[in-house]
Amino acid sequence: MRSAARFWTMEGASILPILSDSDLGVIYDGNPTQDGPTKVLSLLVHGDAAETFI
Amino acid sequence: MIALDKARAQIVAGLDKMWPGIKDEIEDVEFYRYHPRAIAAWPVGRSRFDDLSNEIRRSENHVYLAGDFTESSHSDGAFISAHRAVKSILELRSAKTPQGKATHMMSPLVWLTPTLLALCSTEWARLRQKKWISEVPPARFGFISSPPKPRESRIFLYPGASRSVCCERNSVLHGWDRGVYSRWSRLDSLFPIDRGGADHNCGHALSRPIRH
C-alpha cells in the first residue's frame, strides 16, 4: 500500500510545513509522532481564503 | 456562512489541485472556524506588555521570534511581529563599521513556521525580493528543509510547532550552537492553558526541547 505521505515527501524527508501559496494556507503535520498508516494534516487557512469560509 | 460540507469539499479540491491524486487517499476532513487551543493566552498576573513579554520580542543570537503569540493572541500580532522582526534584521544587515564594512554576515534567512498571516504580508515579499530565500521554490517551501548554518538568522513564528521542528531538525530554538536560549523559555508561560489538555500533544509544547 502506498502511503499518502508520498505527496509531501521529497528525497525521503517531509517538506512540511509548507506555505502552499494557495487557498489552503499553511499545511503542516497534524501530529508528527503519528506512526500509523493514517496520517493527519493540519491546514491553517488565512486571509481572503479564510474569509470565504466564514 | 458556508456549509461545513462545502468548506470540506473546497479543501479537498485544493489539496488535489496541489497534489493530484491525494483526494483518493483522504479518509476524513474536519473543519474548525475557531479553535481555542490555537490562541495564546496570558495568565493572571502576566501581560503582553510586561518585561517577560518584551524579552520574547528581543532577538537572541540573531534568532527572532515572531507570530501572533509574541504580540497578541490574534492574527494582527502576526503582522505586527513580522514587521518588527524584519525591520530588526534589515537594520542589522545594513549596519556598517566606521570603515564601511558590514558589521554582520548572515546566511540566507529561513522562516520556520507552520503559520501565519505574516507570511503573506509585504514583509514576506520583501524577503523574497532580496532573495534571502531564493533557494526555496515558493510553492513548495520547506521551511526546515536545510540544516541551519553557523550564525544563521531565522524567524520562528509559532511555539506550537511540531517536535520535529523543535528537536529533530535542529530548530532555531536550539540556535547555531544547539543551545536553547533561556530568554525564550519564558514563552512557556504564555501557554499554560495547553498543559495537560486532553487534546494537547505534549510533543508540540515548547518546553519539550532540552535546554542548557
Coordinates of C-alpha atoms in Angstrom, one line a residue:
Chain A
M1 CA 0.0 0.0 0.0
R2 CA 1.4 3.4 -1.0
S3 CA 1.3 6.0 1.7
A4 CA -0.3 9.4 1.2
A5 CA 2.8 10.8 2.8
R6 CA 4.4 10.4 -0.6
F7 CA 2.7 13.6 -1.6
W8 CA 4.7 15.7 1.0
T9 CA 7.8 13.7 1.0
M10 CA 10.8 14.7 -1.1
E11 CA 14.1 12.8 -1.2
G12 CA 13.0 10.8 1.8
A13 CA 12.1 13.8 4.0
S14 CA 8.9 15.6 4.8
I15 CA 8.6 19.0 3.3
L16 CA 6.1 20.0 5.9
P17 CA 5.3 22.6 7.0
I18 CA 4.8 24.4 3.7
L19 CA 3.2 27.6 2.7
S20 CA 1.0 26.4 -0.1
D21 CA 0.6 29.6 -2.0
S22 CA -3.0 28.7 -2.4
D23 CA -6.3 29.0 -0.6
L24 CA -5.1 26.1 1.6
G25 CA -2.8 28.4 3.5
V26 CA -0.1 26.7 5.5
I27 CA 0.0 22.9 5.6
Y28 CA 1.7 21.1 8.4
D29 CA 1.8 17.8 10.3
G30 CA -1.3 17.3 12.3
N31 CA 0.7 15.1 14.6
P32 CA 4.4 14.4 13.7
T33 CA 4.6 11.5 16.1
Q34 CA 1.9 9.6 14.2
D35 CA 3.3 6.2 13.2
G36 CA 0.1 4.6 11.9
P37 CA -0.9 4.3 8.3
T38 CA -3.5 7.1 8.7
K39 CA -1.8 10.5 8.7
V40 CA -3.2 13.8 9.8
L41 CA -2.6 17.0 8.0
S42 CA -3.4 20.3 9.6
L43 CA -4.2 23.4 7.5
L44 CA -4.2 26.9 8.6
V45 CA -6.3 28.8 6.1
H46 CA -5.8 32.5 6.4
G47 CA -6.6 35.9 4.7
D48 CA -9.1 36.2 2.0
A49 CA -9.4 32.4 1.7
A50 CA -10.4 32.2 5.3
E51 CA -13.0 34.8 4.8
T52 CA -14.7 32.6 2.3
F53 CA -15.3 30.0 5.0
I54 CA -16.9 32.3 7.4
Chain B
M1 CA -21.5 31.3 6.4
I2 CA -21.0 28.4 4.0
A3 CA -21.9 24.9 4.9
L4 CA -19.2 22.8 6.5
D5 CA -19.6 20.2 3.8
K6 CA -18.9 22.8 1.2
A7 CA -15.8 24.0 3.1
R8 CA -14.5 20.5 3.4
A9 CA -15.1 19.9 -0.4
Q10 CA -13.2 23.1 -1.2
I11 CA -10.3 22.0 0.9
V12 CA -10.1 18.6 -0.7
A13 CA -10.3 20.1 -4.1
G14 CA -7.5 22.5 -3.2
L15 CA -5.3 19.7 -1.9
D16 CA -6.0 17.6 -5.0
K17 CA -5.1 20.5 -7.2
M18 CA -1.7 20.8 -5.5
W19 CA -1.1 17.1 -5.0
P20 CA -3.1 15.3 -7.8
G21 CA -4.5 12.1 -6.6
I22 CA -4.4 12.8 -2.9
K23 CA -8.2 13.1 -2.7
D24 CA -8.4 9.3 -3.1
E25 CA -6.3 9.0 0.0
I26 CA -8.4 11.2 2.2
E27 CA -10.5 9.4 4.7
D28 CA -12.0 12.3 6.6
V29 CA -11.8 16.1 6.8
E30 CA -12.7 18.2 9.8
F31 CA -13.0 21.9 9.7
Y32 CA -12.8 24.4 12.5
R33 CA -13.7 28.0 12.1
Y34 CA -12.3 28.6 15.6
H35 CA -10.0 26.5 17.8
P36 CA -9.4 27.8 21.3
R37 CA -6.2 25.9 21.8
A38 CA -4.7 27.8 18.9
I39 CA -4.7 31.0 20.8
A40 CA -2.0 32.2 23.1
A41 CA -3.1 33.5 26.4
W42 CA -1.5 35.4 29.2
P43 CA -2.3 34.1 32.6
V44 CA -3.4 36.2 35.5
G45 CA -0.5 38.4 36.6
R46 CA 1.0 38.5 33.1
S47 CA 0.6 40.8 30.2
R48 CA 1.8 41.0 26.7
F49 CA 3.3 44.3 27.7
D50 CA 5.3 43.2 30.7
D51 CA 9.0 42.7 30.9
L52 CA 8.9 39.0 30.2
S53 CA 6.9 39.6 27.0
N54 CA 9.4 42.3 26.0
E55 CA 12.2 39.8 26.3
I56 CA 10.4 37.4 24.0
R57 CA 10.3 40.2 21.4
R58 CA 14.1 40.8 21.7
S59 CA 16.3 38.8 19.3
E60 CA 18.8 36.5 20.8
N61 CA 21.9 35.4 18.9
H62 CA 20.3 36.6 15.6
V63 CA 17.2 34.5 16.1
Y64 CA 13.9 36.2 16.1
L65 CA 10.6 35.1 17.4
A66 CA 7.6 36.3 15.6
G67 CA 4.0 35.4 15.4
D68 CA 0.6 36.2 16.9
F69 CA 1.8 34.9 20.3
T70 CA 4.6 37.4 20.6
E71 CA 2.4 40.5 20.3
S72 CA -1.2 39.4 20.9
S73 CA -3.4 36.5 20.6
H74 CA -4.6 37.0 17.1
S75 CA -3.5 37.4 13.5
D76 CA -2.8 41.1 13.9
G77 CA 0.0 40.1 16.2
A78 CA 1.4 38.0 13.3
F79 CA 1.6 41.1 11.1
I80 CA 3.0 43.3 13.8
S81 CA 5.6 40.7 14.7
A82 CA 6.6 40.3 11.1
H83 CA 7.2 44.0 10.7
R84 CA 9.2 44.0 13.9
A85 CA 11.4 41.1 13.1
V86 CA 12.1 42.0 9.5
K87 CA 12.8 45.6 10.5
S88 CA 15.4 44.5 13.0
I89 CA 17.0 42.2 10.5
L90 CA 17.2 44.8 7.8
E91 CA 18.8 47.2 10.2
L92 CA 21.3 44.6 11.3
R93 CA 22.2 43.8 7.7
S94 CA 22.6 47.4 6.7
A95 CA 24.8 48.3 9.7
K96 CA 28.3 49.3 8.8
T97 CA 31.5 49.7 10.7
P98 CA 33.3 53.1 10.6
Q99 CA 35.4 51.6 7.9
G100 CA 32.3 50.9 5.8
K101 CA 32.3 47.1 6.2
A102 CA 29.3 45.1 7.1
T103 CA 29.1 44.5 10.8
H104 CA 27.5 41.2 10.4
M105 CA 27.3 38.5 7.8
M106 CA 24.3 36.2 7.8
S107 CA 23.3 33.2 5.8
P108 CA 20.0 33.3 3.9
L109 CA 17.1 33.9 6.1
V110 CA 14.8 31.0 6.7
W111 CA 11.3 31.2 8.2
L112 CA 10.4 28.4 10.5
T113 CA 6.7 28.2 10.8
P114 CA 3.5 26.3 10.2
T115 CA 1.8 29.6 10.3
L116 CA 0.8 32.6 9.9
L117 CA -0.6 35.5 8.1
A118 CA 2.7 37.3 8.4
L119 CA 3.9 35.1 5.6
C120 CA 1.5 36.9 3.2
S121 CA 2.5 40.3 4.3
T122 CA 4.6 42.8 2.4
E123 CA 7.4 41.7 4.7
W124 CA 7.4 38.3 3.2
A125 CA 7.5 39.7 -0.3
R126 CA 10.3 41.9 0.8
L127 CA 12.4 39.0 1.9
R128 CA 11.7 37.2 -1.4
Q129 CA 12.8 40.2 -3.4
K130 CA 16.0 40.3 -1.5
K131 CA 16.5 36.7 -2.5
W132 CA 17.2 35.7 1.1
I133 CA 15.0 32.8 0.5
S134 CA 15.6 32.5 -3.2
E135 CA 16.9 28.9 -2.9
V136 CA 13.4 27.7 -1.9
P137 CA 10.7 27.3 -4.5
P138 CA 7.8 29.5 -3.3
A139 CA 5.1 26.9 -4.0
R140 CA 6.9 24.2 -2.1
F141 CA 8.5 26.0 0.7
G142 CA 10.1 23.6 3.0
F143 CA 10.8 25.8 6.0
I144 CA 13.1 23.4 7.5
S145 CA 14.5 21.6 4.5
S146 CA 18.0 22.7 5.1
P147 CA 20.1 22.5 8.3
P148 CA 21.0 25.7 9.9
K149 CA 24.3 27.2 9.2
P150 CA 26.6 29.0 11.7
R151 CA 25.2 32.3 12.7
E152 CA 22.2 31.8 10.5
S153 CA 19.4 34.2 11.3
R154 CA 15.9 32.7 11.4
I155 CA 12.5 33.8 12.3
F156 CA 10.4 31.5 14.3
L157 CA 6.8 32.1 14.2
Y158 CA 5.0 29.6 16.3
P159 CA 5.9 27.9 19.5
G160 CA 3.3 25.2 18.9
A161 CA 5.4 23.8 16.1
S162 CA 5.9 20.2 15.9
R163 CA 8.5 18.4 17.8
S164 CA 10.2 17.6 14.5
V165 CA 10.7 21.3 14.2
C166 CA 11.8 21.9 17.8
C167 CA 14.0 18.9 18.3
E168 CA 14.7 16.7 15.3
R169 CA 15.7 19.3 12.8
N170 CA 17.9 21.5 14.8
S171 CA 15.4 24.2 15.1
V172 CA 16.1 27.8 15.8
L173 CA 15.2 27.2 19.3
H174 CA 18.4 25.3 19.6
G175 CA 20.3 28.0 17.7
W176 CA 23.5 27.7 15.9
D177 CA 25.2 26.3 19.0
R178 CA 22.3 23.9 19.6
G179 CA 21.5 25.8 22.8
V180 CA 18.0 26.7 23.6
Y181 CA 18.1 30.3 24.7
S182 CA 16.9 30.9 28.2
R183 CA 15.1 34.1 27.3
W184 CA 12.6 32.1 25.3
S185 CA 11.9 29.6 28.0
R186 CA 9.6 32.3 29.2
L187 CA 7.4 31.6 26.2
D188 CA 6.2 28.6 28.2
S189 CA 4.2 30.9 30.4
L190 CA 2.1 32.1 27.6
F191 CA 0.5 28.7 27.0
P192 CA -0.5 27.4 30.4
I193 CA -3.9 26.5 29.2
D194 CA -2.4 24.0 26.9
R195 CA -0.7 22.0 29.6
G196 CA -2.4 18.7 30.2
G197 CA -5.2 19.4 27.9
A198 CA -7.0 16.4 26.7
D199 CA -6.3 17.4 23.1
H200 CA -2.9 18.8 23.7
N201 CA 0.0 16.9 22.2
C202 CA 2.9 17.4 24.6
G203 CA 5.3 16.9 21.7
H204 CA 4.2 20.2 20.4
A205 CA 5.0 22.1 23.6
L206 CA 7.8 24.5 23.6
S207 CA 9.0 23.1 26.9
R208 CA 9.9 19.8 25.3
P209 CA 13.3 20.7 23.9
I210 CA 16.2 20.1 26.3
R211 CA 17.8 23.2 27.4
H212 CA 21.2 24.0 28.6

